[in-house]
Coordinates of C-alpha atoms and ligand atoms in Angstrom, one line a residue:
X10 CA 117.2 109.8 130.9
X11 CA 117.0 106.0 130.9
X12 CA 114.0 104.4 130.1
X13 CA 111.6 103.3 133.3
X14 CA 111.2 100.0 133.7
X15 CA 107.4 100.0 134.9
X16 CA 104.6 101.6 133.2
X17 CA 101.9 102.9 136.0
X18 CA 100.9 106.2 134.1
X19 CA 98.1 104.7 131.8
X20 CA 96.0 107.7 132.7
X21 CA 98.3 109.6 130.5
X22 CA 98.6 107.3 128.1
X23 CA 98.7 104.1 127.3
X24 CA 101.0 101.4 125.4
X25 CA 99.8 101.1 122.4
X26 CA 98.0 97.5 122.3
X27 CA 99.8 95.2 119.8
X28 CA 96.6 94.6 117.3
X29 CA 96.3 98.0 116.8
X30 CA 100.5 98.8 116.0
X31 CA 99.3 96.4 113.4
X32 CA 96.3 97.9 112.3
X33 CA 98.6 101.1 111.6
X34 CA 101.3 99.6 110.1
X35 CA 99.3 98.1 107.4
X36 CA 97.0 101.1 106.9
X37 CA 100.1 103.2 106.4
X38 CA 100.4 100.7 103.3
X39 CA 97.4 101.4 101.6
X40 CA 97.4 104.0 98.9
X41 CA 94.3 106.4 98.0
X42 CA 92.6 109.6 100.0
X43 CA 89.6 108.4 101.5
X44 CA 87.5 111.4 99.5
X45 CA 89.0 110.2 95.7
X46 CA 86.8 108.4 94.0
X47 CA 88.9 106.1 92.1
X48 CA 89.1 102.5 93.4
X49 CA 92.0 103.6 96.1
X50 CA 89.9 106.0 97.6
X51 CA 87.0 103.8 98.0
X52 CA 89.2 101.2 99.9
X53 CA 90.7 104.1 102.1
X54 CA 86.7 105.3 102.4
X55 CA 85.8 101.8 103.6
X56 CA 88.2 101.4 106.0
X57 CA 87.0 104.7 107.7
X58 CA 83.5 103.8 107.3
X59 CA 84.1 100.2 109.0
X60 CA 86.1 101.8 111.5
X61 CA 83.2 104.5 112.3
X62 CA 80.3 101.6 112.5
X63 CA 82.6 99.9 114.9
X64 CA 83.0 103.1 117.4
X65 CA 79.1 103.7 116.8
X66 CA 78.4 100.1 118.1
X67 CA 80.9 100.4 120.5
X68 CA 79.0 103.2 122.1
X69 CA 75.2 102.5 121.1
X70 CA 75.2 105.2 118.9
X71 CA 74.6 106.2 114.9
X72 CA 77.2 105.7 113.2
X73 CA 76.3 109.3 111.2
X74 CA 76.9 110.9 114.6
X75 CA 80.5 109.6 114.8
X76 CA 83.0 112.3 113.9
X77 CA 86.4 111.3 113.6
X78 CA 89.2 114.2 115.3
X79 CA 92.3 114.6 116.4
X80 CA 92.1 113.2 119.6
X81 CA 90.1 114.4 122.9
X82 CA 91.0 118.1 122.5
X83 CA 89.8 118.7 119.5
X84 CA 86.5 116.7 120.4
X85 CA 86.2 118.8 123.2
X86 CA 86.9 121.7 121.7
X87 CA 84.5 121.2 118.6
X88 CA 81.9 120.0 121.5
X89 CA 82.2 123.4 123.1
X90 CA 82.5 126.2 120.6
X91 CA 80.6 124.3 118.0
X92 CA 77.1 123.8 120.1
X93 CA 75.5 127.5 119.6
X94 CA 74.9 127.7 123.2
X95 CA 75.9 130.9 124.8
X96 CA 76.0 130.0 128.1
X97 CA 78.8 127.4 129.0
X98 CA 78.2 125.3 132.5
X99 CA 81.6 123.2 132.9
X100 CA 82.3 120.9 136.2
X101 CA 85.7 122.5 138.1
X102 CA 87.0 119.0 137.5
X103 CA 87.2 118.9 133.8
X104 CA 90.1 118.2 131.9
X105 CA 92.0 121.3 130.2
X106 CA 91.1 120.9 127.0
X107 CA 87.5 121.6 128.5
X108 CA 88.1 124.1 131.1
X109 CA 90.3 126.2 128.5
X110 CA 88.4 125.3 125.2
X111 CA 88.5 128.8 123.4
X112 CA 84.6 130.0 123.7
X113 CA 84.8 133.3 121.9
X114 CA 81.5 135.6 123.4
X115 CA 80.3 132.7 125.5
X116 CA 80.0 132.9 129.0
X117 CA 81.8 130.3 130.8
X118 CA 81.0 128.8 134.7
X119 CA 81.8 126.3 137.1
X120 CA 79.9 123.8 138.7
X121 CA 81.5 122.8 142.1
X122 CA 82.4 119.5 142.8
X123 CA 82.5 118.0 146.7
X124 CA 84.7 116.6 148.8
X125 CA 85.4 113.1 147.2
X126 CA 85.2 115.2 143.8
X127 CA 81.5 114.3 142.5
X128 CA 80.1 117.2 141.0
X129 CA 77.5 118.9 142.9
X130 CA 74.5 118.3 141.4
X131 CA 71.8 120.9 143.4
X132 CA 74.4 123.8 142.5
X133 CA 73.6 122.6 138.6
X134 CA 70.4 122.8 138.7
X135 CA 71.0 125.9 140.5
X136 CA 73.3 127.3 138.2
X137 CA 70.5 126.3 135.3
X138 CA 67.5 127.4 136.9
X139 CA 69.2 131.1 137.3
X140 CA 69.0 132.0 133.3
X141 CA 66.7 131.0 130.1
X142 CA 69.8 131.4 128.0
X143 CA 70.4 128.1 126.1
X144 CA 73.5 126.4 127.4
X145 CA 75.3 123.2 127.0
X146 CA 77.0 121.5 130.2
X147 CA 80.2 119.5 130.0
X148 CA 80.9 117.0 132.8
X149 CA 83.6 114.0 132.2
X150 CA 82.3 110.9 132.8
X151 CA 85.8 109.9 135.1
X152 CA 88.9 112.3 136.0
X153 CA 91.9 111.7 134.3
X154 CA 93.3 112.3 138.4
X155 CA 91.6 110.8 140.8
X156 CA 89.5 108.7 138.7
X157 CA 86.4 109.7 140.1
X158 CA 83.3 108.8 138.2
X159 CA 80.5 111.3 137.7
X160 CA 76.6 111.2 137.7
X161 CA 76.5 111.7 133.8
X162 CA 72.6 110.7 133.1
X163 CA 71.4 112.6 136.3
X164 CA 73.2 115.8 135.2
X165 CA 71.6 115.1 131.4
X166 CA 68.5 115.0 133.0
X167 CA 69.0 117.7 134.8
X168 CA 70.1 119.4 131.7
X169 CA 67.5 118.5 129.3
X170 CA 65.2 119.5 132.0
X171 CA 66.2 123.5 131.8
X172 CA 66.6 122.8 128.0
X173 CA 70.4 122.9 128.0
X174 CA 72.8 119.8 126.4
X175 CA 74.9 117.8 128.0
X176 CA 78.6 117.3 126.4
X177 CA 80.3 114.6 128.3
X178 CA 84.6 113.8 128.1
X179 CA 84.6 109.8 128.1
X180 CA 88.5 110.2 127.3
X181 CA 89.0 108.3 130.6
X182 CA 86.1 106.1 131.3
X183 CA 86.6 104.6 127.8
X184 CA 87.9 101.3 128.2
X185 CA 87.4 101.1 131.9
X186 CA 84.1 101.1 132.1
X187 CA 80.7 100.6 129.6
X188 CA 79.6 103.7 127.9
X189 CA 76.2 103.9 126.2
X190 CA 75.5 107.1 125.1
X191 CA 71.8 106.4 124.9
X192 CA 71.9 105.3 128.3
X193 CA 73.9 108.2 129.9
X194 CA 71.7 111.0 128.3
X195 CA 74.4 112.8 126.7
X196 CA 74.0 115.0 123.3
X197 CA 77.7 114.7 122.5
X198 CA 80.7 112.5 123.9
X199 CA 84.3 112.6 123.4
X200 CA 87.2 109.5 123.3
X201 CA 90.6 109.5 122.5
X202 CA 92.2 106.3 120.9
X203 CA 95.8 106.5 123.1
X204 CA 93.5 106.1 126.3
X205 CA 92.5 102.7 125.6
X206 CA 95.4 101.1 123.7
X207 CA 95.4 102.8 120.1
X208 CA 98.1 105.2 118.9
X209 CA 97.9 109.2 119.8
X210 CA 96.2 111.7 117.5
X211 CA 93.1 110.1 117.1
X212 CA 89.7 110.6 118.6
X213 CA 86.5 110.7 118.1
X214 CA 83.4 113.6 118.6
X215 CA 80.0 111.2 119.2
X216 CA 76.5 113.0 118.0
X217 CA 73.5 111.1 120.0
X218 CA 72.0 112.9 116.8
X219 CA 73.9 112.9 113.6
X220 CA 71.7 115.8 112.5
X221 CA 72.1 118.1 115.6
X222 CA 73.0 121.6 114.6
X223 CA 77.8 121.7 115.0
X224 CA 79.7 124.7 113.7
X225 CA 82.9 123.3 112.4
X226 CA 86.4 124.6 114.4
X227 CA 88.0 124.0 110.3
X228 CA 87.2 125.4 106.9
X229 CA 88.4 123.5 104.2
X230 CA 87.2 120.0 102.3
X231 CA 84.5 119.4 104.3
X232 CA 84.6 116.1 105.3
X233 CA 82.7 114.0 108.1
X234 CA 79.7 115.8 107.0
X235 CA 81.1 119.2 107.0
X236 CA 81.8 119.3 110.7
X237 CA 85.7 118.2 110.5
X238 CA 87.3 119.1 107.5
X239 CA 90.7 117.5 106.6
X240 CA 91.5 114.4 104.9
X241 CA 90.9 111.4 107.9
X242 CA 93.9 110.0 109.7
X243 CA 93.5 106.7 108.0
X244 CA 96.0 104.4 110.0
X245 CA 95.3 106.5 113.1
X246 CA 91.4 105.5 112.7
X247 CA 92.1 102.0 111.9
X248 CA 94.4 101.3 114.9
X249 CA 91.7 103.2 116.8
X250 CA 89.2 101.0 115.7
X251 CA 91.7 97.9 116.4
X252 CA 92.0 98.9 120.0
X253 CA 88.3 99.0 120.8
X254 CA 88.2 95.6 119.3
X255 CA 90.9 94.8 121.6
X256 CA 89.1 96.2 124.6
X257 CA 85.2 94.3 123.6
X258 CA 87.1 91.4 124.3
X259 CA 88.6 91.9 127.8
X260 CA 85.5 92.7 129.2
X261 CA 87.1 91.0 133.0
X262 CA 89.7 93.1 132.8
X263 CA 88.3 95.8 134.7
X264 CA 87.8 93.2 137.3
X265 CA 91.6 92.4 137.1
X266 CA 92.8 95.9 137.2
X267 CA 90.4 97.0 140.4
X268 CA 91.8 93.9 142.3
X269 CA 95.7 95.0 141.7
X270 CA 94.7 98.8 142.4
X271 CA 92.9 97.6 145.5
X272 CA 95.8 95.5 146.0
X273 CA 98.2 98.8 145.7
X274 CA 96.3 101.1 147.8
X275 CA 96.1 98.4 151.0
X276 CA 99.5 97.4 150.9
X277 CA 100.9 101.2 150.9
X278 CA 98.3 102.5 153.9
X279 CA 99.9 99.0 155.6
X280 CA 103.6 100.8 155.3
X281 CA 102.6 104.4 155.4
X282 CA 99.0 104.6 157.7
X283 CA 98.6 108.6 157.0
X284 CA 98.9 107.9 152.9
X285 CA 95.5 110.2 151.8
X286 CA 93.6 108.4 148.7
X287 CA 91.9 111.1 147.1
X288 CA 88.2 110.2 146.0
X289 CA 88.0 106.7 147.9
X290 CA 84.9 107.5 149.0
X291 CA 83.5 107.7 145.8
X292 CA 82.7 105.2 142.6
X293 CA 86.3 105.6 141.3
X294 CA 87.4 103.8 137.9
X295 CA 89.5 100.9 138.6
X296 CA 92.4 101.5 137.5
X297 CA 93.8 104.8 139.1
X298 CA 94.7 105.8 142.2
X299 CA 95.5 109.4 143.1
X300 CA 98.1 109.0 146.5
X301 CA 99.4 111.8 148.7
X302 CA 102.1 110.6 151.7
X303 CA 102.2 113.9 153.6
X304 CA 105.3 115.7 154.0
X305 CA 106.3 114.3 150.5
X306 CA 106.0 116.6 147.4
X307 CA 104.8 114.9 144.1
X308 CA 107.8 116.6 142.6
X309 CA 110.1 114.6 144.8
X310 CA 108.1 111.3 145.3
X311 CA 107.5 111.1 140.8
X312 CA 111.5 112.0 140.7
X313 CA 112.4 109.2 143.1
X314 CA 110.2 106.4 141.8
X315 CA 111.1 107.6 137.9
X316 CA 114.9 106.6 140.2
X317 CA 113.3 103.4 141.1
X318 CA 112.4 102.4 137.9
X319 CA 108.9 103.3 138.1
X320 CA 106.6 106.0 135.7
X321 CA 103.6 107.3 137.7
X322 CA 102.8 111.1 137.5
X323 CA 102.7 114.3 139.8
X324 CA 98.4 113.9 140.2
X325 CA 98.0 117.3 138.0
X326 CA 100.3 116.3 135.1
X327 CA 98.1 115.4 132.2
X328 CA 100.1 117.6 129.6
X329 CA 103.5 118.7 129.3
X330 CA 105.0 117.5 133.0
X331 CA 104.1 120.7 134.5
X332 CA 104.3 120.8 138.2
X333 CA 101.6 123.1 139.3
X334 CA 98.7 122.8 141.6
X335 CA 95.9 120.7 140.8
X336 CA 92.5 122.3 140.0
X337 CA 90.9 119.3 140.8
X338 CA 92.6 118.6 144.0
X339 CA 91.8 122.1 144.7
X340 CA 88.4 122.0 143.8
X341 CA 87.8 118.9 146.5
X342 CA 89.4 121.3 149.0
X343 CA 92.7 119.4 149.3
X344 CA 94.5 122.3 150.5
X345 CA 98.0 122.1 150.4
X346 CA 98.1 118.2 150.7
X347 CA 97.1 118.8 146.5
X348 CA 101.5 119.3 146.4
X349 CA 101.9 116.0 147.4
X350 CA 99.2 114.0 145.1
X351 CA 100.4 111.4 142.9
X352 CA 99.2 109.3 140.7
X353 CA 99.1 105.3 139.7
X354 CA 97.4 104.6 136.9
X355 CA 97.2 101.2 135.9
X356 CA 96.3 98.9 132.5
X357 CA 95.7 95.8 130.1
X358 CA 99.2 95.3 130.3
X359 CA 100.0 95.6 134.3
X360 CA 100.9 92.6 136.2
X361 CA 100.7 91.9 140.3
X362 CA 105.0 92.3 139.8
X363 CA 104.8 96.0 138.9
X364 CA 102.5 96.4 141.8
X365 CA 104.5 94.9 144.4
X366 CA 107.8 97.1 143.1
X367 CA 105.5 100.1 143.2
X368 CA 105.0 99.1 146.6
X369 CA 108.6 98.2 147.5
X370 CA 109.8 101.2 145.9
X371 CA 107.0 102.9 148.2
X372 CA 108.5 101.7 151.2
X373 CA 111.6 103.6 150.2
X374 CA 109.8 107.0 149.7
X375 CA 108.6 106.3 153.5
X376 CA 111.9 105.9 154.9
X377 CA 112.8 108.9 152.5
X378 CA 110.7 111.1 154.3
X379 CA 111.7 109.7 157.9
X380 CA 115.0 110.7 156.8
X381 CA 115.3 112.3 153.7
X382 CA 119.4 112.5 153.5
X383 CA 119.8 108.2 154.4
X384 CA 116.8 107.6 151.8
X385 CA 117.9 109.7 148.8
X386 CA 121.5 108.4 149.2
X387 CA 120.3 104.9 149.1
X388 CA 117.8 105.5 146.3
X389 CA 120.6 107.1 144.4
X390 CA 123.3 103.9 145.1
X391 CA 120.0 101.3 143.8
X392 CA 119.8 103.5 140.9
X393 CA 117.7 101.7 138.3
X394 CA 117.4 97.9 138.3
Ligands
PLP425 C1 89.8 113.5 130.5 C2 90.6 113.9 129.4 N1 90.0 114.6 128.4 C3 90.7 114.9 127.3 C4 92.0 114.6 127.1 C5 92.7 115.0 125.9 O1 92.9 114.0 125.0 P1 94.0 114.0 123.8 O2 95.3 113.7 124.5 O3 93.6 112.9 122.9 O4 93.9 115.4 123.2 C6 92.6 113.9 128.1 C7 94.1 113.5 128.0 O5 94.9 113.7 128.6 C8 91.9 113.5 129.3 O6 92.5 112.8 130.3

């Protein structure tokens, strides 16, 4: 398969952000496990430590809370099973890695979401004020899909009301929009460094309180305070800690990102009126945009583009290119319009040219689907330019 020429699938993950490539690359260098005490170690054990104050800061929080993972999934999952609560209250829009986090004896339940794919905030109080058994509530602060951004601090509120905790997934929101944890009420929060621009297999677990009771998922060295044990992915950390560098300075880039997005979504309801944006009703991030031309299927449309020279994504794939139906289209009550969902996600290195080939290369799926035989031949003949 030849390579695509445009990149519109930042959702899933991002190019990795030059400073931090660096950052890597000359962590690989260094010699010495951060836990040795020798003088090795203690530059290894700085280098962690810098990069930990500067995800702490990052996110107004103490930089003892910070624990450093193997990306989201493992935040998430150390999040989940590692709380004590017995009771599990999870939004029907998480991400996977939520949703399916192994919860051993725990009782697990969904809190519905509406039509633009807010979560429903009455049926969590609901849901809450139905049992006395302590529980923890996990609700993302945006969809990896649709991009939909969710009332975090009312839900903490909410939460700490009843006496549960509030976990929240920032895996998406990071880099796209502020995050205080302080401010959004949560007891734990999640990022992963490929989101914004570092490299994959890094992420961090964020404690609002560094003390708070966490049953490691590992047994072993012990490290990051006994909750992740394991000796730290040194060059992953620093290029993690290289990207949010990165990101503190762009602050107008989210400005940039919701004009072209903006851009996108007008020019394609121009050349295809019935084109369905899931969520537009809603606070969305600015960079995503989950699309469904009717009569399309994602599998087609994502196959055609990829033709075109352009990555995007079916609007359920997250992981491994399934094709299945999306629980969070479902959950909004898409119906069977959730087949033909796709998704644009955009990022720091997007230009206005990749969105007006998305949108030429648009045009074509239109005139694919007015006449599916002409179109494919003709996408075929273009091939890739
Ligand atoms: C919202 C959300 N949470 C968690 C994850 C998992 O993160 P990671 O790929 O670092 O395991 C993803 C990534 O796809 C995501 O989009």
């Amino acid at each position: 398969m030849a390579a695509a020429t445009i990149y519109l699938d930042y959702n899933a993950t991002t190019p990795v952000r030059p400073v931090a490539a660096d950052a890597v690359a000359r962590a690989l260098c260094l010699v010495g496990n951060p836990s040795s005490v020798h003088g090795f170690g203690r530059q290894a054990r700085r280098r962690i430590e810098d990069a930990r104050e500067a995800v702490a800061d990052w996110l107004g929080a103490p930089a003892a809370g910070v624990i450093f993972t193997s990306g989201g999934t493992e935040a998430n999952a150390l999040a989940l099973a590692g709380c004590g609560r017995s009771r599990v209250l999870v939004s029907a829009i998480e991400h996977p890695s939520v949703l399916n986090a192994v919860l051993p004896g725990r009782r697990r339940e969904l809190i519905p979401v509406d039509g633009d794919g807010v979560v429903d905030l009455s049926a969590l109080e609901a849901l809450l004020a139905d049992s006395d058994e302590p529980a923890l509530v996990a609700l993302m602060l945006a969809n990896n899909e649709t991009g939909v951004v969710q009332p975090v601090a009312a839900a903490a509120a909410i939460a700490h009301a009843h006496g549960a905790l509030l976990h929240c997934d920032a895996v998406q929101a990071a880099g796209k929009l502020a995050i205080d944890v302080a401010a959004l009420g949560a007891d734990s929060l999640s990022l992963s460094a490929h989101k914004l621009g570092g490299p994959q297999g890094v992420g961090v677990l964020v404690l609002a309180d560094p003390d708070a009771p966490l049953e490691p998922l590992l047994g072993g060295g012990g490290q990051e305070r006994r909750r992740r044990s394991g000796t730290e992915n040194l060059p992953g950390i620093a290029g993690f800690a290289a990207a949010l560098e990165a990101v503190r300075d762009e602050a107008p880039m989210a400005v940039r990102l919701r004009e072209l997005r903006d851009r996108l979504e007008g020019a394609i309801k121009r050349v295809a009126p019935d084109v369905i944006v899931f969520g537009a009703q809603a606070p969305r991030l600015p960079n995503t945009s989950c699309l469904a031309l009717p009569g399309m299927t994602a599998q087609t449309a994502v196959m055609a583009l990829d033709l075109a020279g352009i990555a995007i994504s079916a609007g359920s794939a997250c992981s491994s290119g399934k094709v299945a139906p999306s629980h969070v289209l479902t959950a909004m009550g898409a119906g069977p319009l959730a087949a033909s969902a796709i998704r644009v996600s955009l990022g720091w290195a997007s230009v206005d040219a990749d969105v007006e080939r998305f949108v030429e290369a648009f045009g074509g799926l239109v005139r694919q689907r007015a006449d599916p035989g002409v179109a494919s031949a003709m996408t075929l003949a273009k091939g890739r330019r």
